[in-house]
PDB file of C-alpha atoms in Angstrom:
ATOM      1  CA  UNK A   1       0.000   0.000   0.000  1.00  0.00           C
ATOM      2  CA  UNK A   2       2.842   2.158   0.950  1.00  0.00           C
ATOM      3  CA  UNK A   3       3.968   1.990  -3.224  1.00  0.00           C
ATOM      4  CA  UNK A   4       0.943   2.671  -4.285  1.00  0.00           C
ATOM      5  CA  UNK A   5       0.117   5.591  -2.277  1.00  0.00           C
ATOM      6  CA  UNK A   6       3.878   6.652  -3.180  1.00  0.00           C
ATOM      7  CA  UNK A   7       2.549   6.284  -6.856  1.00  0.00           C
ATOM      8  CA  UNK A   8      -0.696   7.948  -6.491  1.00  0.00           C
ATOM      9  CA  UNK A   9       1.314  11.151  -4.400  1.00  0.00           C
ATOM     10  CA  UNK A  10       3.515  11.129  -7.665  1.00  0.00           C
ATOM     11  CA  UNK A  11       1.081  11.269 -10.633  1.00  0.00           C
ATOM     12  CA  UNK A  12      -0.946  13.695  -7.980  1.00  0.00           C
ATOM     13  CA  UNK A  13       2.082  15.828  -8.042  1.00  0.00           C
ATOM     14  CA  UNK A  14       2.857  15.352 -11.522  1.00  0.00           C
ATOM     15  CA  UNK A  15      -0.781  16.442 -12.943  1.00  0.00           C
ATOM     16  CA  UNK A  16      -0.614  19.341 -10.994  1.00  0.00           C
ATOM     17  CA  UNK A  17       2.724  20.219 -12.195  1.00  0.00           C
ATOM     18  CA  UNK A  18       0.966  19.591 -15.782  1.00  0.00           C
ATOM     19  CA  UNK A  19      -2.213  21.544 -15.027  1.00  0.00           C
ATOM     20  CA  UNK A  20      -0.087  24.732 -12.885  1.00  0.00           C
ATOM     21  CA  UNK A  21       2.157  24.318 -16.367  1.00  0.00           C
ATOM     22  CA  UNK A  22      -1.145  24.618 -18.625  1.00  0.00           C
ATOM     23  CA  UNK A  23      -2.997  27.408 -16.501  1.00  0.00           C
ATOM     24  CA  UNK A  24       0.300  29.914 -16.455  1.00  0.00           C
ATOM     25  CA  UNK A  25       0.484  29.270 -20.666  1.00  0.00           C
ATOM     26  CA  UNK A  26      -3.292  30.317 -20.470  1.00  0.00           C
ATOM     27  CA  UNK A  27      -2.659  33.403 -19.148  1.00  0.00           C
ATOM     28  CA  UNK A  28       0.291  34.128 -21.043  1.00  0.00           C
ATOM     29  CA  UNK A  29      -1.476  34.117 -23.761  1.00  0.00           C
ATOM     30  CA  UNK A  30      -4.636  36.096 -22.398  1.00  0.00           C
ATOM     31  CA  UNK A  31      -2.187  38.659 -21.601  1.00  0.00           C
ATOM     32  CA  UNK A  32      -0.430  38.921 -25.246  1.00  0.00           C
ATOM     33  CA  UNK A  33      -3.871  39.298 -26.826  1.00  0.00           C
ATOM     34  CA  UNK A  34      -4.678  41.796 -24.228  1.00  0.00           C
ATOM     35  CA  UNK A  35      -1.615  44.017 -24.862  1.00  0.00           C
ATOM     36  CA  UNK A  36      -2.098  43.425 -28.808  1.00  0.00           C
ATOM     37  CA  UNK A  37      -5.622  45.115 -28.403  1.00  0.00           C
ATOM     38  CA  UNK A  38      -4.385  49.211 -28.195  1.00  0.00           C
ATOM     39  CA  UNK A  39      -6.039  50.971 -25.116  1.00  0.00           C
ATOM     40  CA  UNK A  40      -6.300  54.452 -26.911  1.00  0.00           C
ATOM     41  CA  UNK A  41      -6.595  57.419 -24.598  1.00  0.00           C
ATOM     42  CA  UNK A  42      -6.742  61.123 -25.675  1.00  0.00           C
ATOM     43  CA  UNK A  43      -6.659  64.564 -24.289  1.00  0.00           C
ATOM     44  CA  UNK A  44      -8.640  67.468 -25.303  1.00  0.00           C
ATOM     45  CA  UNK A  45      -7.643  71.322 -23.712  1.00  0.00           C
ATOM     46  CA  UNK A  46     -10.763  72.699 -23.117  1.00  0.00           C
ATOM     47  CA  UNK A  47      -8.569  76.364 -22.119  1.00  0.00           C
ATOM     48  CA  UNK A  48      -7.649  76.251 -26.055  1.00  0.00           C
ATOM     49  CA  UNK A  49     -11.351  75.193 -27.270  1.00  0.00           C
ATOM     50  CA  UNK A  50     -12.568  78.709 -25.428  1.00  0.00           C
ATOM     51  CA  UNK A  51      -9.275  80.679 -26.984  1.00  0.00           C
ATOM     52  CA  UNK A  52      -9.168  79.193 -30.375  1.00  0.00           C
ATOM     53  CA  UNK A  53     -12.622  77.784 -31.228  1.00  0.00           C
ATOM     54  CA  UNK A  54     -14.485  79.775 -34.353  1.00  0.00           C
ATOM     55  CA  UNK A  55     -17.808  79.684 -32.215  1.00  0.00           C
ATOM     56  CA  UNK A  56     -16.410  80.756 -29.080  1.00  0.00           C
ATOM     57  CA  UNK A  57     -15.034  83.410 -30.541  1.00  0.00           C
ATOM     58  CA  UNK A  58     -18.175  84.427 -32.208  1.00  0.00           C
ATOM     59  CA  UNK A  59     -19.498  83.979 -28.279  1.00  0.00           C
ATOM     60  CA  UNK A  60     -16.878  86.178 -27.223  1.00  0.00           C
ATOM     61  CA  UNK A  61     -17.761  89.054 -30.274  1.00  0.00           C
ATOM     62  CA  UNK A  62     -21.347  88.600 -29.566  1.00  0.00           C
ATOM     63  CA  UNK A  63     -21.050  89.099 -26.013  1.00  0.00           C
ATOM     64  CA  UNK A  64     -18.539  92.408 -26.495  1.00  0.00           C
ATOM     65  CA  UNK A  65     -21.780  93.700 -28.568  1.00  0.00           C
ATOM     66  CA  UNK A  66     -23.652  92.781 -26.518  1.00  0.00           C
ATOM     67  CA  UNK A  67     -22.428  94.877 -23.341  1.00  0.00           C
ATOM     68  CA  UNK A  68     -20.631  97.619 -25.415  1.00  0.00           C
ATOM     69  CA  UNK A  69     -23.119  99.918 -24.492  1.00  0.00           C
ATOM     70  CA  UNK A  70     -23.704  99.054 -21.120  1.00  0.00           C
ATOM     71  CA  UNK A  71     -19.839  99.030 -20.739  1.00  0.00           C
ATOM     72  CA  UNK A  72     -19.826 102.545 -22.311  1.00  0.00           C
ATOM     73  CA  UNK A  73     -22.189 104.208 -20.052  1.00  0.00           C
ATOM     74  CA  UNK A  74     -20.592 102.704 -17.103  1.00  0.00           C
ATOM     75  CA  UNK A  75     -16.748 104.518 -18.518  1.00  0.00           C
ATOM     76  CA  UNK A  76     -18.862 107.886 -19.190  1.00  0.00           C
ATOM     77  CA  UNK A  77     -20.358 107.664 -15.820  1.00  0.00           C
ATOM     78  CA  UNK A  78     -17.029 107.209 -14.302  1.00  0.00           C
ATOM     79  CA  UNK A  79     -15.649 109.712 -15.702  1.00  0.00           C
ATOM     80  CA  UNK A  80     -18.424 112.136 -14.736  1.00  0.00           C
ATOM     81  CA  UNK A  81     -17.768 111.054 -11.066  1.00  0.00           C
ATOM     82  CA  UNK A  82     -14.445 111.480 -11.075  1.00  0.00           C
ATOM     83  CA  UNK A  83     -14.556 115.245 -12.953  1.00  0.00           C
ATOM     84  CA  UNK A  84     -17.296 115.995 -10.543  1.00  0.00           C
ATOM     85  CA  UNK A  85     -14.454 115.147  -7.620  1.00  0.00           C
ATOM     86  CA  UNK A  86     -11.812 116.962  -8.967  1.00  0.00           C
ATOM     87  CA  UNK A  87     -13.741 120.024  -8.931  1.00  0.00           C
ATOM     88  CA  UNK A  88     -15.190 119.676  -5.328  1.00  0.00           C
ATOM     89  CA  UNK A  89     -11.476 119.296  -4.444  1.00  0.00           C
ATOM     90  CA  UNK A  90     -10.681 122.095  -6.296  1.00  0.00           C
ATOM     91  CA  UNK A  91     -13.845 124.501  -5.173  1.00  0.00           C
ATOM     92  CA  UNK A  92     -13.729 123.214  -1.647  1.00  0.00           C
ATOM     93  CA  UNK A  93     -11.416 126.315  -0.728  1.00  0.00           C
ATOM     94  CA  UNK A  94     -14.447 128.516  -1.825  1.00  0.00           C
ATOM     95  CA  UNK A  95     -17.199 126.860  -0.885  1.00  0.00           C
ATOM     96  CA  UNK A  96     -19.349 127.120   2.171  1.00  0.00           C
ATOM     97  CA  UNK A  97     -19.440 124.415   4.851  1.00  0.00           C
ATOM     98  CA  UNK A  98     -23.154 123.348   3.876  1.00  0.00           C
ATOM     99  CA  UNK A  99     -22.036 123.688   0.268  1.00  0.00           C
ATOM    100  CA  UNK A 100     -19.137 121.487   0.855  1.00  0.00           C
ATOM    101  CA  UNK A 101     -21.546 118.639   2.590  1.00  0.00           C
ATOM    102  CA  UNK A 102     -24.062 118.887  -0.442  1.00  0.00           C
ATOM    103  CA  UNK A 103     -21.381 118.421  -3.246  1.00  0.00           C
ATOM    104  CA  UNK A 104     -19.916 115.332  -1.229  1.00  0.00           C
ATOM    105  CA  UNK A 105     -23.230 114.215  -0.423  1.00  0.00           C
ATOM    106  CA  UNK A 106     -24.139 114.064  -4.167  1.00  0.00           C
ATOM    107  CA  UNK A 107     -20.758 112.924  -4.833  1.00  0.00           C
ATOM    108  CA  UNK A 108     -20.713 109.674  -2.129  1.00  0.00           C
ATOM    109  CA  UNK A 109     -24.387 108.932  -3.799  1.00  0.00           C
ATOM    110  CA  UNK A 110     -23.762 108.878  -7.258  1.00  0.00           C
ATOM    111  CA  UNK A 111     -20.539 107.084  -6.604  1.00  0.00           C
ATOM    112  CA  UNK A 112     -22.785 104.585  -4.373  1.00  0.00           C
ATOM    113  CA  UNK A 113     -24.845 104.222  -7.671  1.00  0.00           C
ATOM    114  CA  UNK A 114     -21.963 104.219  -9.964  1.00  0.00           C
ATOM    115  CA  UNK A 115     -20.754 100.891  -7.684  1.00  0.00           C
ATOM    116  CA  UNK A 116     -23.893  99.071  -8.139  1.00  0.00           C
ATOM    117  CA  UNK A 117     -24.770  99.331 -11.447  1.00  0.00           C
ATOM    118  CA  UNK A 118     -21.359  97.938 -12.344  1.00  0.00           C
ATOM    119  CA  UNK A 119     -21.534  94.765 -10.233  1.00  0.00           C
ATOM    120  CA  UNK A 120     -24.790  94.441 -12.232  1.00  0.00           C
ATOM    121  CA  UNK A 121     -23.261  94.851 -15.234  1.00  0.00           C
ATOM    122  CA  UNK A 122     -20.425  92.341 -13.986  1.00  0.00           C
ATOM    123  CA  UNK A 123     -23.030  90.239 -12.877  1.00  0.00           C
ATOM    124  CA  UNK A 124     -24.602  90.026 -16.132  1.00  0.00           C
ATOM    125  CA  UNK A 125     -21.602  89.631 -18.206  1.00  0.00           C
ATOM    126  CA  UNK A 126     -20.758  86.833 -16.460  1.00  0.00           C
ATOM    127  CA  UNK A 127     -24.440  85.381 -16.393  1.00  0.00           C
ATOM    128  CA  UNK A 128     -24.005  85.843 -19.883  1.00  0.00           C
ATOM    129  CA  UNK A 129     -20.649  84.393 -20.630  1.00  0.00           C
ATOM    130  CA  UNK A 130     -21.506  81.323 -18.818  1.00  0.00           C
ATOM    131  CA  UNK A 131     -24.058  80.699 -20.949  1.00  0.00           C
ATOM    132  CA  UNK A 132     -22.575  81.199 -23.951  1.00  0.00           C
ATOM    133  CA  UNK A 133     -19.422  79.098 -23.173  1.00  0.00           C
ATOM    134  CA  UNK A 134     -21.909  76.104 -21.725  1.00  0.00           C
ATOM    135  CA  UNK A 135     -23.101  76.226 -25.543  1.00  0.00           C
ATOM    136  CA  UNK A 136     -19.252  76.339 -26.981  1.00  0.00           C
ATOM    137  CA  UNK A 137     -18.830  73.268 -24.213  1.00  0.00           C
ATOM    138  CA  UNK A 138     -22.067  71.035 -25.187  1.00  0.00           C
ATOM    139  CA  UNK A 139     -20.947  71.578 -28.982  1.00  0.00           C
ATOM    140  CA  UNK A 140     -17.030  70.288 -28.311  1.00  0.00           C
ATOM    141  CA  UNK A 141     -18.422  67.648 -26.197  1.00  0.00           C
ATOM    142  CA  UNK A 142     -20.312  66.373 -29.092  1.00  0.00           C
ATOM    143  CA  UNK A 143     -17.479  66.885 -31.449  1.00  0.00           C
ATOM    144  CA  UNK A 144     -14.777  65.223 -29.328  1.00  0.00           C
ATOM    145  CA  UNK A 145     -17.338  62.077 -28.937  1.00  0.00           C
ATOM    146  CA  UNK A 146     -17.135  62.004 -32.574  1.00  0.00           C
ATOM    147  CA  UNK A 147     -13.760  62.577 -32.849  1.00  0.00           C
ATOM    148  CA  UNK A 148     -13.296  59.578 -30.114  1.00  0.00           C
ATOM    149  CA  UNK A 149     -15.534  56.919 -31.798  1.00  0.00           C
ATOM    150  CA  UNK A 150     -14.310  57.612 -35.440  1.00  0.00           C
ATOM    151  CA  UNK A 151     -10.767  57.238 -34.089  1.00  0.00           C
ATOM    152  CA  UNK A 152     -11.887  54.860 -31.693  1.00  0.00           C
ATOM    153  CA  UNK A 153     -10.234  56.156 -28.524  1.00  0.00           C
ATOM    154  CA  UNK A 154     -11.298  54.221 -25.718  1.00  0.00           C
ATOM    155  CA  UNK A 155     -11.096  57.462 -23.263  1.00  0.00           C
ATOM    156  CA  UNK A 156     -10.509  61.147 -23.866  1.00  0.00           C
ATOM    157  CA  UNK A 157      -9.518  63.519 -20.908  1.00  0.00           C
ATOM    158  CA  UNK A 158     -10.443  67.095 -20.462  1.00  0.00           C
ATOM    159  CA  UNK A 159      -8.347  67.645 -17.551  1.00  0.00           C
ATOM    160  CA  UNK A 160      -5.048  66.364 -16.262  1.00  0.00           C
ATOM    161  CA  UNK A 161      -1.559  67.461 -14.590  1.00  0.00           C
ATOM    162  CA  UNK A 162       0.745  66.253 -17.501  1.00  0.00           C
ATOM    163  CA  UNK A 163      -0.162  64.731 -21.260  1.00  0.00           C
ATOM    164  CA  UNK A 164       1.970  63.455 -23.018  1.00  0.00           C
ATOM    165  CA  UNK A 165       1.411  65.787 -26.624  1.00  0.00           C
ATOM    166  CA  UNK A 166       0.978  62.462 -28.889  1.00  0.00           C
ATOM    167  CA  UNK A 167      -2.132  62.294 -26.822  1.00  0.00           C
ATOM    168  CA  UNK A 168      -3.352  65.611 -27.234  1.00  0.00           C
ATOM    169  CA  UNK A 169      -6.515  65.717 -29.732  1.00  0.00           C
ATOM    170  CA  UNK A 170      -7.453  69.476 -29.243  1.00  0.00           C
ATOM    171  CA  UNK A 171      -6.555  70.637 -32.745  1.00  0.00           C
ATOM    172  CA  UNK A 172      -9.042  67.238 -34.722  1.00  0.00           C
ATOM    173  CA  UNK A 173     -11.442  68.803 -32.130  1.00  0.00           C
ATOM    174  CA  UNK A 174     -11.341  72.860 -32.682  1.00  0.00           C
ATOM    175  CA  UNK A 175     -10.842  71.727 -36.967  1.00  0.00           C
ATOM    176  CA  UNK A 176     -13.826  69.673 -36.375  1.00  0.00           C
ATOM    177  CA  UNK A 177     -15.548  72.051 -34.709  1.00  0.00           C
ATOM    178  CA  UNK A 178     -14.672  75.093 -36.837  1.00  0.00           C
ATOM    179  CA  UNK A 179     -15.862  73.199 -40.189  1.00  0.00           C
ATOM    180  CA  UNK A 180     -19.095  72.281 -38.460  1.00  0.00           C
ATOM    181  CA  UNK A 181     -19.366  76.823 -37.678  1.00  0.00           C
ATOM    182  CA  UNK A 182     -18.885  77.749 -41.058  1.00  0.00           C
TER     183      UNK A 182
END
């Protein structure tokens, strides 16, 4: 019994020596076909999109026009405020006590004024530049997705500390994006 139980530990040890042998060249070659299928990865610079884009800078244009009056008012009515301080500073010799009061009391008002209406108008710009760069995103979005399935990239970045520049799709994405403007 003791030489077959010797024989039966052997061919146990053997077959799994056979079947370790057989499972490692398994996943050998799982692993080569893995590596010979390309994990494609690209990177798109969405600071670039907003700089170089056709439609964001038609955003940007339309928004200038937008607010160029706004903007010009608020310069005129600056410089009104600050003409109107000069000469208090330069009357205030002359002037009266109550006099004096008035003119800074007008002054400290429209200045007050002045202050509000251009956070509003900062306010509003931005409002409105959000807006118009969510539509310059949700466009690129849809062109890089294109961009990524036609080239079949597996994953596309928008952000990241370091890319290598091989990886870096931005200009397929602002060309696609500027032939789909015109």
């Amino acid at each position: 019994t003791s030489a077959i139980s010797n024989r039966n530990l052997f061919l146990m040890k053997t077959l799994f020596t056979r079947l370790s042998a057989a499972l490692l060249l398994s996943a050998m070659a799982f692993a080569s076909q893995v590596q010979a299928q390309e994990f494609r990865v690209g990177f798109v610079n969405t600071d670039r999109i907003f700089k170089e884009a056709a439609s964001a800078k038609a955003a940007q244009s339309k928004l200038e026009q937008e607010f160029a009056k706004r903007e010009k008012e608020l310069v005129d009515l600056g410089a009104g405020i600050k003409a109107l301080a000069d000469k208090l500073e330069r009357d205030a010799p002359t002037l009266s006590e109550a006099q004096r009061n008035t003119r800074q009391k007008q002054l400290i008002d429209q200045d007050r004024d002045f202050q509000r209406k251009r956070r509003e108008f900062q306010e509003d710009l931005n409002s409105r530049k959000n807006e118009e760069l969510q539509l310059v995103l949700e466009r690129a979005n849809k062109v890089v997705k294109q961009v990524a399935e036609t080239e079949k990239y597996d994953l596309v970045l928008q952000d990241a500390v370091y890319i290598n520049p091989k990886h870096d799709i931005t200009d397929k994405v602002i060309k696609a994006l500027n032939a789909g403007t015109k």
